[in-house]
């Protein structure tokens, strides 16, 4: 049973490593600015939830939702790149998008959600 799960997982990891190496080392694979994205017919916008002080749910084994969301988003971004699909993320690190000057958790959470909404709507061709 474990072998059936382990083999696809290892192969997926190897694929992601190869894709990351191509993306990092090949100058023909540009890191596009927001203006460059406007020339694409469509762009996939990934929004890994939570981040920063907002960890989301915590599993019984200690896995934090924000970390899982970010890991999945980063891997999907690499796979989309491998297949030639243009994508971007609302966040690529463990940080929220809230205004840092806000003091309460409620204000910061609202600010974070509004910033995600603003980012997604800033792309005319986003899907």
mmCIF file of N, CA and C in Angstrom:
data_model
loop_
_atom_site.group_PDB
_atom_site.id
_atom_site.type_symbol
_atom_site.label_atom_id
_atom_site.label_comp_id
_atom_site.label_asym_id
_atom_site.label_seq_id
_atom_site.Cartn_x
_atom_site.Cartn_y
_atom_site.Cartn_z
ATOM 1 N N UNK A 1 0.823 -1.194 0.000
ATOM 2 C CA UNK A 1 0.000 0.000 0.000
ATOM 3 C C UNK A 1 0.866 1.256 0.000
ATOM 4 N N UNK A 2 1.856 1.309 0.882
ATOM 5 C CA UNK A 2 2.723 2.478 0.965
ATOM 6 C C UNK A 2 3.500 2.683 -0.333
ATOM 7 N N UNK A 3 3.895 1.570 -0.972
ATOM 8 C CA UNK A 3 4.647 1.651 -2.212
ATOM 9 C C UNK A 3 3.826 2.309 -3.322
ATOM 10 N N UNK A 4 2.519 2.034 -3.364
ATOM 11 C CA UNK A 4 1.651 2.613 -4.380
ATOM 12 C C UNK A 4 1.553 4.131 -4.243
ATOM 13 N N UNK A 5 1.682 4.618 -3.047
ATOM 14 C CA UNK A 5 1.625 6.061 -2.802
ATOM 15 C C UNK A 5 2.997 6.698 -2.975
ATOM 16 N N UNK A 6 4.033 6.000 -2.557
ATOM 17 C CA UNK A 6 5.387 6.551 -2.564
ATOM 18 C C UNK A 6 5.923 6.798 -3.971
ATOM 19 N N UNK A 7 5.700 5.875 -4.891
ATOM 20 C CA UNK A 7 6.244 6.010 -6.247
ATOM 21 C C UNK A 7 5.709 7.258 -6.956
ATOM 22 N N UNK A 8 4.391 7.482 -7.010
ATOM 23 C CA UNK A 8 3.913 8.710 -7.666
ATOM 24 C C UNK A 8 4.393 9.979 -6.959
ATOM 25 N N UNK A 9 4.515 9.916 -5.639
ATOM 26 C CA UNK A 9 4.987 11.073 -4.893
ATOM 27 C C UNK A 9 6.431 11.399 -5.260
ATOM 28 N N UNK A 10 7.281 10.408 -5.316
ATOM 29 C CA UNK A 10 8.688 10.620 -5.675
ATOM 30 C C UNK A 10 8.795 11.126 -7.108
ATOM 31 N N UNK A 11 8.034 10.534 -8.023
ATOM 32 C CA UNK A 11 8.077 10.983 -9.417
ATOM 33 C C UNK A 11 7.581 12.422 -9.553
ATOM 34 N N UNK A 12 6.545 12.775 -8.812
ATOM 35 C CA UNK A 12 6.044 14.149 -8.841
ATOM 36 C C UNK A 12 7.086 15.117 -8.328
ATOM 37 N N UNK A 13 7.760 14.749 -7.253
ATOM 38 C CA UNK A 13 8.810 15.610 -6.692
ATOM 39 C C UNK A 13 9.941 15.807 -7.694
ATOM 40 N N UNK A 14 10.347 14.743 -8.359
ATOM 41 C CA UNK A 14 11.411 14.859 -9.371
ATOM 42 C C UNK A 14 10.982 15.771 -10.515
ATOM 43 N N UNK A 15 9.752 15.642 -10.954
ATOM 44 C CA UNK A 15 9.229 16.497 -12.010
ATOM 45 C C UNK A 15 9.245 17.959 -11.596
ATOM 46 N N UNK A 16 8.844 18.228 -10.368
ATOM 47 C CA UNK A 16 8.839 19.603 -9.870
ATOM 48 C C UNK A 16 10.247 20.167 -9.754
ATOM 49 N N UNK A 17 11.199 19.352 -9.344
ATOM 50 C CA UNK A 17 12.592 19.807 -9.240
ATOM 51 C C UNK A 17 13.136 20.157 -10.615
ATOM 52 N N UNK A 18 12.865 19.312 -11.603
ATOM 53 C CA UNK A 18 13.317 19.586 -12.969
ATOM 54 C C UNK A 18 12.683 20.872 -13.487
ATOM 55 N N UNK A 19 11.390 21.035 -13.262
ATOM 56 C CA UNK A 19 10.685 22.240 -13.706
ATOM 57 C C UNK A 19 11.260 23.481 -13.040
ATOM 58 N N UNK A 20 11.539 23.394 -11.746
ATOM 59 C CA UNK A 20 12.106 24.536 -11.025
ATOM 60 C C UNK A 20 13.487 24.875 -11.565
ATOM 61 N N UNK A 21 14.283 23.861 -11.852
ATOM 62 C CA UNK A 21 15.623 24.099 -12.385
ATOM 63 C C UNK A 21 15.550 24.781 -13.746
ATOM 64 N N UNK A 22 14.637 24.352 -14.582
ATOM 65 C CA UNK A 22 14.464 24.978 -15.897
ATOM 66 C C UNK A 22 14.031 26.427 -15.728
ATOM 67 N N UNK A 23 13.077 26.656 -14.852
ATOM 68 C CA UNK A 23 12.547 28.003 -14.659
ATOM 69 C C UNK A 23 13.604 28.951 -14.110
ATOM 70 N N UNK A 24 14.458 28.454 -13.209
ATOM 71 C CA UNK A 24 15.463 29.300 -12.580
ATOM 72 C C UNK A 24 16.653 29.540 -13.504
ATOM 73 N N UNK A 25 17.102 28.503 -14.221
ATOM 74 C CA UNK A 25 18.346 28.605 -14.971
ATOM 75 C C UNK A 25 18.184 29.057 -16.415
ATOM 76 N N UNK A 26 17.049 28.860 -17.009
ATOM 77 C CA UNK A 26 16.864 29.172 -18.416
ATOM 78 C C UNK A 26 16.429 30.619 -18.591
ATOM 79 N N UNK A 27 17.275 31.458 -19.204
ATOM 80 C CA UNK A 27 16.889 32.851 -19.400
ATOM 81 C C UNK A 27 15.723 33.020 -20.361
ATOM 82 N N UNK A 28 15.388 31.978 -21.099
ATOM 83 C CA UNK A 28 14.254 32.054 -22.022
ATOM 84 C C UNK A 28 12.926 31.941 -21.285
ATOM 85 N N UNK A 29 12.964 31.592 -20.005
ATOM 86 C CA UNK A 29 11.746 31.509 -19.203
ATOM 87 C C UNK A 29 11.740 32.726 -18.285
ATOM 88 N N UNK A 30 11.156 33.832 -18.747
ATOM 89 C CA UNK A 30 11.235 35.075 -17.974
ATOM 90 C C UNK A 30 10.311 35.076 -16.764
ATOM 91 N N UNK A 31 10.705 35.831 -15.777
ATOM 92 C CA UNK A 31 9.808 36.121 -14.674
ATOM 93 C C UNK A 31 9.089 37.399 -15.091
ATOM 94 N N UNK A 32 7.839 37.258 -15.493
ATOM 95 C CA UNK A 32 7.115 38.365 -16.112
ATOM 96 C C UNK A 32 6.606 39.362 -15.079
ATOM 97 N N UNK A 33 6.572 40.614 -15.480
ATOM 98 C CA UNK A 33 5.973 41.643 -14.643
ATOM 99 C C UNK A 33 4.472 41.648 -14.879
ATOM 100 N N UNK A 34 3.746 42.371 -14.060
ATOM 101 C CA UNK A 34 2.291 42.454 -14.227
ATOM 102 C C UNK A 34 1.947 43.014 -15.608
ATOM 103 N N UNK A 35 2.729 43.957 -16.117
ATOM 104 C CA UNK A 35 2.467 44.525 -17.445
ATOM 105 C C UNK A 35 2.626 43.460 -18.530
ATOM 106 N N UNK A 36 3.614 42.582 -18.379
ATOM 107 C CA UNK A 36 3.820 41.535 -19.376
ATOM 108 C C UNK A 36 2.662 40.552 -19.387
ATOM 109 N N UNK A 37 2.035 40.334 -18.226
ATOM 110 C CA UNK A 37 0.912 39.411 -18.168
ATOM 111 C C UNK A 37 -0.255 39.894 -19.019
ATOM 112 N N UNK A 38 -0.360 41.181 -19.256
ATOM 113 C CA UNK A 38 -1.474 41.715 -20.036
ATOM 114 C C UNK A 38 -1.439 41.234 -21.481
ATOM 115 N N UNK A 39 -0.244 40.833 -21.960
ATOM 116 C CA UNK A 39 -0.132 40.376 -23.342
ATOM 117 C C UNK A 39 -0.590 38.930 -23.512
ATOM 118 N N UNK A 40 -0.720 38.194 -22.419
ATOM 119 C CA UNK A 40 -1.143 36.802 -22.505
ATOM 120 C C UNK A 40 -2.658 36.742 -22.699
ATOM 121 N N UNK A 41 -3.111 35.686 -23.383
ATOM 122 C CA UNK A 41 -4.554 35.555 -23.591
ATOM 123 C C UNK A 41 -5.274 35.283 -22.277
ATOM 124 N N UNK A 42 -4.643 34.551 -21.380
ATOM 125 C CA UNK A 42 -5.217 34.335 -20.058
ATOM 126 C C UNK A 42 -4.094 33.987 -19.082
ATOM 127 N N UNK A 43 -4.359 34.195 -17.814
ATOM 128 C CA UNK A 43 -3.397 33.886 -16.767
ATOM 129 C C UNK A 43 -4.144 33.263 -15.590
ATOM 130 N N UNK A 44 -3.579 32.204 -15.054
ATOM 131 C CA UNK A 44 -4.163 31.543 -13.892
ATOM 132 C C UNK A 44 -3.638 32.257 -12.647
ATOM 133 N N UNK A 45 -4.563 32.687 -11.801
ATOM 134 C CA UNK A 45 -4.186 33.376 -10.569
ATOM 135 C C UNK A 45 -4.422 32.423 -9.411
ATOM 136 N N UNK A 46 -3.355 32.061 -8.722
ATOM 137 C CA UNK A 46 -3.435 31.152 -7.586
ATOM 138 C C UNK A 46 -3.460 31.975 -6.303
ATOM 139 N N UNK A 47 -4.360 31.636 -5.413
ATOM 140 C CA UNK A 47 -4.478 32.370 -4.151
ATOM 141 C C UNK A 47 -4.380 31.393 -2.981
ATOM 142 N N UNK A 48 -3.136 31.135 -2.509
ATOM 143 C CA UNK A 48 -2.999 30.254 -1.350
ATOM 144 C C UNK A 48 -3.535 30.947 -0.102
ATOM 145 N N UNK A 49 -4.537 30.379 0.495
ATOM 146 C CA UNK A 49 -5.203 31.002 1.628
ATOM 147 C C UNK A 49 -4.348 31.117 2.870
ATOM 148 N N UNK A 50 -4.767 32.007 3.748
ATOM 149 C CA UNK A 50 -4.128 32.286 5.031
ATOM 150 C C UNK A 50 -2.732 32.870 4.818
ATOM 151 N N UNK A 51 -1.852 32.725 5.758
ATOM 152 C CA UNK A 51 -0.501 33.267 5.660
ATOM 153 C C UNK A 51 -0.191 34.202 6.810
ATOM 154 N N UNK A 52 1.080 34.338 7.141
ATOM 155 C CA UNK A 52 1.491 35.192 8.244
ATOM 156 C C UNK A 52 0.940 34.687 9.559
ATOM 157 N N UNK A 53 0.349 35.582 10.330
ATOM 158 C CA UNK A 53 -0.180 35.190 11.641
ATOM 159 C C UNK A 53 -1.451 34.359 11.541
ATOM 160 N N UNK A 54 -2.115 34.373 10.390
ATOM 161 C CA UNK A 54 -3.334 33.588 10.182
ATOM 162 C C UNK A 54 -2.944 32.214 9.648
ATOM 163 N N UNK A 55 -2.856 31.244 10.529
ATOM 164 C CA UNK A 55 -2.416 29.906 10.136
ATOM 165 C C UNK A 55 -3.511 29.013 9.599
ATOM 166 N N UNK A 56 -4.753 29.353 9.853
ATOM 167 C CA UNK A 56 -5.851 28.484 9.439
ATOM 168 C C UNK A 56 -5.946 27.289 10.365
ATOM 169 N N UNK A 57 -6.494 26.208 9.864
ATOM 170 C CA UNK A 57 -6.683 24.998 10.665
ATOM 171 C C UNK A 57 -5.342 24.296 10.899
ATOM 172 N N UNK A 58 -5.289 23.503 11.960
ATOM 173 C CA UNK A 58 -4.104 22.709 12.274
ATOM 174 C C UNK A 58 -4.542 21.252 12.388
ATOM 175 N N UNK A 59 -3.861 20.373 11.637
ATOM 176 C CA UNK A 59 -4.200 18.950 11.644
ATOM 177 C C UNK A 59 -3.698 18.295 12.932
ATOM 178 N N UNK A 60 -4.156 17.086 13.165
ATOM 179 C CA UNK A 60 -3.751 16.342 14.356
ATOM 180 C C UNK A 60 -2.240 16.121 14.403
ATOM 181 N N UNK A 61 -1.604 16.015 13.232
ATOM 182 C CA UNK A 61 -0.156 15.799 13.204
ATOM 183 C C UNK A 61 0.640 17.105 13.255
ATOM 184 N N UNK A 62 -0.053 18.252 13.385
ATOM 185 C CA UNK A 62 0.622 19.542 13.503
ATOM 186 C C UNK A 62 0.760 20.304 12.200
ATOM 187 N N UNK A 63 0.301 19.732 11.090
ATOM 188 C CA UNK A 63 0.363 20.412 9.803
ATOM 189 C C UNK A 63 -0.541 21.640 9.838
ATOM 190 N N UNK A 64 0.027 22.783 9.452
ATOM 191 C CA UNK A 64 -0.723 24.041 9.469
ATOM 192 C C UNK A 64 -1.260 24.307 8.061
ATOM 193 N N UNK A 65 -2.516 24.709 7.990
ATOM 194 C CA UNK A 65 -3.187 24.909 6.708
ATOM 195 C C UNK A 65 -2.445 25.890 5.808
ATOM 196 N N UNK A 66 -1.959 27.000 6.365
ATOM 197 C CA UNK A 66 -1.282 28.002 5.538
ATOM 198 C C UNK A 66 -0.054 27.425 4.845
ATOM 199 N N UNK A 67 0.670 26.535 5.527
ATOM 200 C CA UNK A 67 1.864 25.921 4.936
ATOM 201 C C UNK A 67 1.490 24.963 3.815
ATOM 202 N N UNK A 68 0.449 24.197 4.034
ATOM 203 C CA UNK A 68 -0.029 23.269 3.014
ATOM 204 C C UNK A 68 -0.533 24.031 1.783
ATOM 205 N N UNK A 69 -1.299 25.094 2.014
ATOM 206 C CA UNK A 69 -1.804 25.918 0.906
ATOM 207 C C UNK A 69 -0.664 26.475 0.069
ATOM 208 N N UNK A 70 0.365 27.004 0.735
ATOM 209 C CA UNK A 70 1.485 27.604 0.025
ATOM 210 C C UNK A 70 2.276 26.566 -0.758
ATOM 211 N N UNK A 71 2.500 25.416 -0.158
ATOM 212 C CA UNK A 71 3.222 24.337 -0.830
ATOM 213 C C UNK A 71 2.479 23.881 -2.089
ATOM 214 N N UNK A 72 1.187 23.674 -1.967
ATOM 215 C CA UNK A 72 0.383 23.247 -3.116
ATOM 216 C C UNK A 72 0.393 24.316 -4.197
ATOM 217 N N UNK A 73 0.239 25.575 -3.806
ATOM 218 C CA UNK A 73 0.230 26.674 -4.768
ATOM 219 C C UNK A 73 1.557 26.773 -5.515
ATOM 220 N N UNK A 74 2.665 26.650 -4.788
ATOM 221 C CA UNK A 74 3.981 26.714 -5.421
ATOM 222 C C UNK A 74 4.171 25.573 -6.412
ATOM 223 N N UNK A 75 3.726 24.371 -6.040
ATOM 224 C CA UNK A 75 3.854 23.225 -6.941
ATOM 225 C C UNK A 75 2.960 23.352 -8.169
ATOM 226 N N UNK A 76 1.750 23.840 -7.984
ATOM 227 C CA UNK A 76 0.859 24.050 -9.127
ATOM 228 C C UNK A 76 1.442 25.107 -10.063
ATOM 229 N N UNK A 77 2.016 26.165 -9.499
ATOM 230 C CA UNK A 77 2.639 27.207 -10.311
ATOM 231 C C UNK A 77 3.764 26.625 -11.162
ATOM 232 N N UNK A 78 4.588 25.763 -10.580
ATOM 233 C CA UNK A 78 5.668 25.123 -11.339
ATOM 234 C C UNK A 78 5.125 24.212 -12.433
ATOM 235 N N UNK A 79 4.090 23.445 -12.116
ATOM 236 C CA UNK A 79 3.506 22.559 -13.127
ATOM 237 C C UNK A 79 2.884 23.354 -14.273
ATOM 238 N N UNK A 80 2.195 24.437 -13.946
ATOM 239 C CA UNK A 80 1.614 25.270 -15.002
ATOM 240 C C UNK A 80 2.708 25.836 -15.902
ATOM 241 N N UNK A 81 3.810 26.236 -15.296
ATOM 242 C CA UNK A 81 4.949 26.737 -16.069
ATOM 243 C C UNK A 81 5.481 25.653 -17.000
ATOM 244 N N UNK A 82 5.606 24.450 -16.479
ATOM 245 C CA UNK A 82 6.119 23.334 -17.269
ATOM 246 C C UNK A 82 5.269 23.097 -18.512
ATOM 247 N N UNK A 83 3.956 23.291 -18.379
ATOM 248 C CA UNK A 83 3.052 23.058 -19.504
ATOM 249 C C UNK A 83 2.761 24.318 -20.307
ATOM 250 N N UNK A 84 3.506 25.387 -20.026
ATOM 251 C CA UNK A 84 3.387 26.602 -20.817
ATOM 252 C C UNK A 84 2.200 27.483 -20.479
ATOM 253 N N UNK A 85 1.598 27.276 -19.340
ATOM 254 C CA UNK A 85 0.467 28.101 -18.919
ATOM 255 C C UNK A 85 0.979 29.210 -18.023
ATOM 256 N N UNK A 86 0.557 30.416 -18.280
ATOM 257 C CA UNK A 86 1.011 31.565 -17.500
ATOM 258 C C UNK A 86 0.221 31.637 -16.194
ATOM 259 N N UNK A 87 0.943 31.846 -15.105
ATOM 260 C CA UNK A 87 0.291 31.901 -13.801
ATOM 261 C C UNK A 87 1.019 32.873 -12.883
ATOM 262 N N UNK A 88 0.324 33.273 -11.838
ATOM 263 C CA UNK A 88 0.910 34.095 -10.788
ATOM 264 C C UNK A 88 0.212 33.729 -9.491
ATOM 265 N N UNK A 89 0.778 34.187 -8.383
ATOM 266 C CA UNK A 89 0.203 33.896 -7.068
ATOM 267 C C UNK A 89 -0.011 35.192 -6.311
ATOM 268 N N UNK A 90 -1.011 35.192 -5.441
ATOM 269 C CA UNK A 90 -1.227 36.381 -4.616
ATOM 270 C C UNK A 90 -0.150 36.486 -3.542
ATOM 271 N N UNK A 91 0.400 35.346 -3.133
ATOM 272 C CA UNK A 91 1.529 35.353 -2.205
ATOM 273 C C UNK A 91 2.417 34.165 -2.506
ATOM 274 N N UNK A 92 3.728 34.342 -2.301
ATOM 275 C CA UNK A 92 4.672 33.251 -2.546
ATOM 276 C C UNK A 92 5.507 32.955 -1.307
ATOM 277 N N UNK A 93 5.244 33.652 -0.216
ATOM 278 C CA UNK A 93 5.945 33.424 1.039
ATOM 279 C C UNK A 93 4.925 33.332 2.168
ATOM 280 N N UNK A 94 5.396 32.982 3.353
ATOM 281 C CA UNK A 94 4.503 32.887 4.506
ATOM 282 C C UNK A 94 4.269 34.272 5.084
ATOM 283 N N UNK A 95 3.435 35.021 4.401
ATOM 284 C CA UNK A 95 3.098 36.379 4.844
ATOM 285 C C UNK A 95 1.654 36.657 4.464
ATOM 286 N N UNK A 96 1.002 37.459 5.277
ATOM 287 C CA UNK A 96 -0.341 37.867 4.881
ATOM 288 C C UNK A 96 -0.221 39.104 3.992
ATOM 289 N N UNK A 97 -1.321 39.537 3.444
ATOM 290 C CA UNK A 97 -1.315 40.680 2.529
ATOM 291 C C UNK A 97 -1.942 41.907 3.172
ATOM 292 N N UNK A 98 -2.110 41.854 4.489
ATOM 293 C CA UNK A 98 -2.781 42.933 5.206
ATOM 294 C C UNK A 98 -1.885 44.155 5.359
ATOM 295 N N UNK A 99 -2.524 45.284 5.576
ATOM 296 C CA UNK A 99 -1.833 46.526 5.889
ATOM 297 C C UNK A 99 -1.160 46.348 7.255
ATOM 298 N N UNK A 100 0.171 46.453 7.332
ATOM 299 C CA UNK A 100 0.865 46.203 8.602
ATOM 300 C C UNK A 100 0.575 47.237 9.688
ATOM 301 N N UNK A 101 0.010 48.364 9.317
ATOM 302 C CA UNK A 101 -0.263 49.401 10.316
ATOM 303 C C UNK A 101 -1.539 49.125 11.124
ATOM 304 N N UNK A 102 -2.345 48.153 10.687
ATOM 305 C CA UNK A 102 -3.588 47.848 11.403
ATOM 306 C C UNK A 102 -3.288 47.080 12.687
ATOM 307 N N UNK A 103 -4.072 47.351 13.722
ATOM 308 C CA UNK A 103 -3.731 46.784 15.031
ATOM 309 C C UNK A 103 -4.500 45.530 15.401
ATOM 310 N N UNK A 104 -5.761 45.421 15.042
ATOM 311 C CA UNK A 104 -6.527 44.253 15.475
ATOM 312 C C UNK A 104 -6.493 43.153 14.423
ATOM 313 N N UNK A 105 -6.681 41.929 14.889
ATOM 314 C CA UNK A 105 -6.706 40.780 13.981
ATOM 315 C C UNK A 105 -7.861 40.915 12.992
ATOM 316 N N UNK A 106 -8.995 41.396 13.467
ATOM 317 C CA UNK A 106 -10.159 41.564 12.590
ATOM 318 C C UNK A 106 -9.856 42.549 11.459
ATOM 319 N N UNK A 107 -9.225 43.679 11.773
ATOM 320 C CA UNK A 107 -8.877 44.665 10.744
ATOM 321 C C UNK A 107 -7.871 44.088 9.753
ATOM 322 N N UNK A 108 -6.867 43.349 10.279
ATOM 323 C CA UNK A 108 -5.847 42.774 9.409
ATOM 324 C C UNK A 108 -6.443 41.701 8.491
ATOM 325 N N UNK A 109 -7.359 40.887 9.017
ATOM 326 C CA UNK A 109 -7.996 39.848 8.200
ATOM 327 C C UNK A 109 -8.821 40.479 7.077
ATOM 328 N N UNK A 110 -9.560 41.511 7.408
ATOM 329 C CA UNK A 110 -10.365 42.209 6.396
ATOM 330 C C UNK A 110 -9.459 42.831 5.336
ATOM 331 N N UNK A 111 -8.377 43.458 5.776
ATOM 332 C CA UNK A 111 -7.434 44.071 4.853
ATOM 333 C C UNK A 111 -6.797 43.017 3.939
ATOM 334 N N UNK A 112 -6.467 41.857 4.504
ATOM 335 C CA UNK A 112 -5.872 40.766 3.740
ATOM 336 C C UNK A 112 -6.819 40.304 2.640
ATOM 337 N N UNK A 113 -8.068 40.098 2.978
ATOM 338 C CA UNK A 113 -9.057 39.637 1.994
ATOM 339 C C UNK A 113 -9.272 40.694 0.901
ATOM 340 N N UNK A 114 -9.361 41.960 1.299
ATOM 341 C CA UNK A 114 -9.552 43.025 0.308
ATOM 342 C C UNK A 114 -8.348 43.142 -0.624
ATOM 343 N N UNK A 115 -7.146 42.928 -0.097
ATOM 344 C CA UNK A 115 -5.944 42.986 -0.941
ATOM 345 C C UNK A 115 -5.918 41.819 -1.923
ATOM 346 N N UNK A 116 -6.314 40.643 -1.483
ATOM 347 C CA UNK A 116 -6.396 39.494 -2.402
ATOM 348 C C UNK A 116 -7.405 39.785 -3.519
ATOM 349 N N UNK A 117 -8.533 40.348 -3.147
ATOM 350 C CA UNK A 117 -9.565 40.721 -4.117
ATOM 351 C C UNK A 117 -9.012 41.738 -5.121
ATOM 352 N N UNK A 118 -8.279 42.736 -4.629
ATOM 353 C CA UNK A 118 -7.701 43.761 -5.497
ATOM 354 C C UNK A 118 -6.686 43.150 -6.469
ATOM 355 N N UNK A 119 -5.845 42.258 -5.964
ATOM 356 C CA UNK A 119 -4.831 41.613 -6.829
ATOM 357 C C UNK A 119 -5.500 40.817 -7.935
ATOM 358 N N UNK A 120 -6.454 39.987 -7.570
ATOM 359 C CA UNK A 120 -7.137 39.150 -8.564
ATOM 360 C C UNK A 120 -7.826 40.018 -9.613
ATOM 361 N N UNK A 121 -8.481 41.083 -9.188
ATOM 362 C CA UNK A 121 -9.190 41.954 -10.138
ATOM 363 C C UNK A 121 -8.276 42.874 -10.922
ATOM 364 N N UNK A 122 -6.996 42.939 -10.574
ATOM 365 C CA UNK A 122 -6.071 43.780 -11.323
ATOM 366 C C UNK A 122 -5.654 43.150 -12.646
ATOM 367 N N UNK A 123 -5.972 41.876 -12.824
ATOM 368 C CA UNK A 123 -5.661 41.178 -14.064
ATOM 369 C C UNK A 123 -6.911 41.090 -14.927
ATOM 370 N N UNK A 124 -6.883 41.754 -16.069
ATOM 371 C CA UNK A 124 -8.045 41.730 -16.976
ATOM 372 C C UNK A 124 -8.288 40.345 -17.540
ATOM 373 N N UNK A 125 -7.210 39.589 -17.720
ATOM 374 C CA UNK A 125 -7.293 38.290 -18.365
ATOM 375 C C UNK A 125 -7.101 37.144 -17.383
ATOM 376 N N UNK A 126 -7.375 37.353 -16.108
ATOM 377 C CA UNK A 126 -7.192 36.333 -15.089
ATOM 378 C C UNK A 126 -8.309 35.312 -15.066
ATOM 379 N N UNK A 127 -7.904 34.069 -14.775
ATOM 380 C CA UNK A 127 -8.901 33.005 -14.610
ATOM 381 C C UNK A 127 -8.602 32.257 -13.323
#
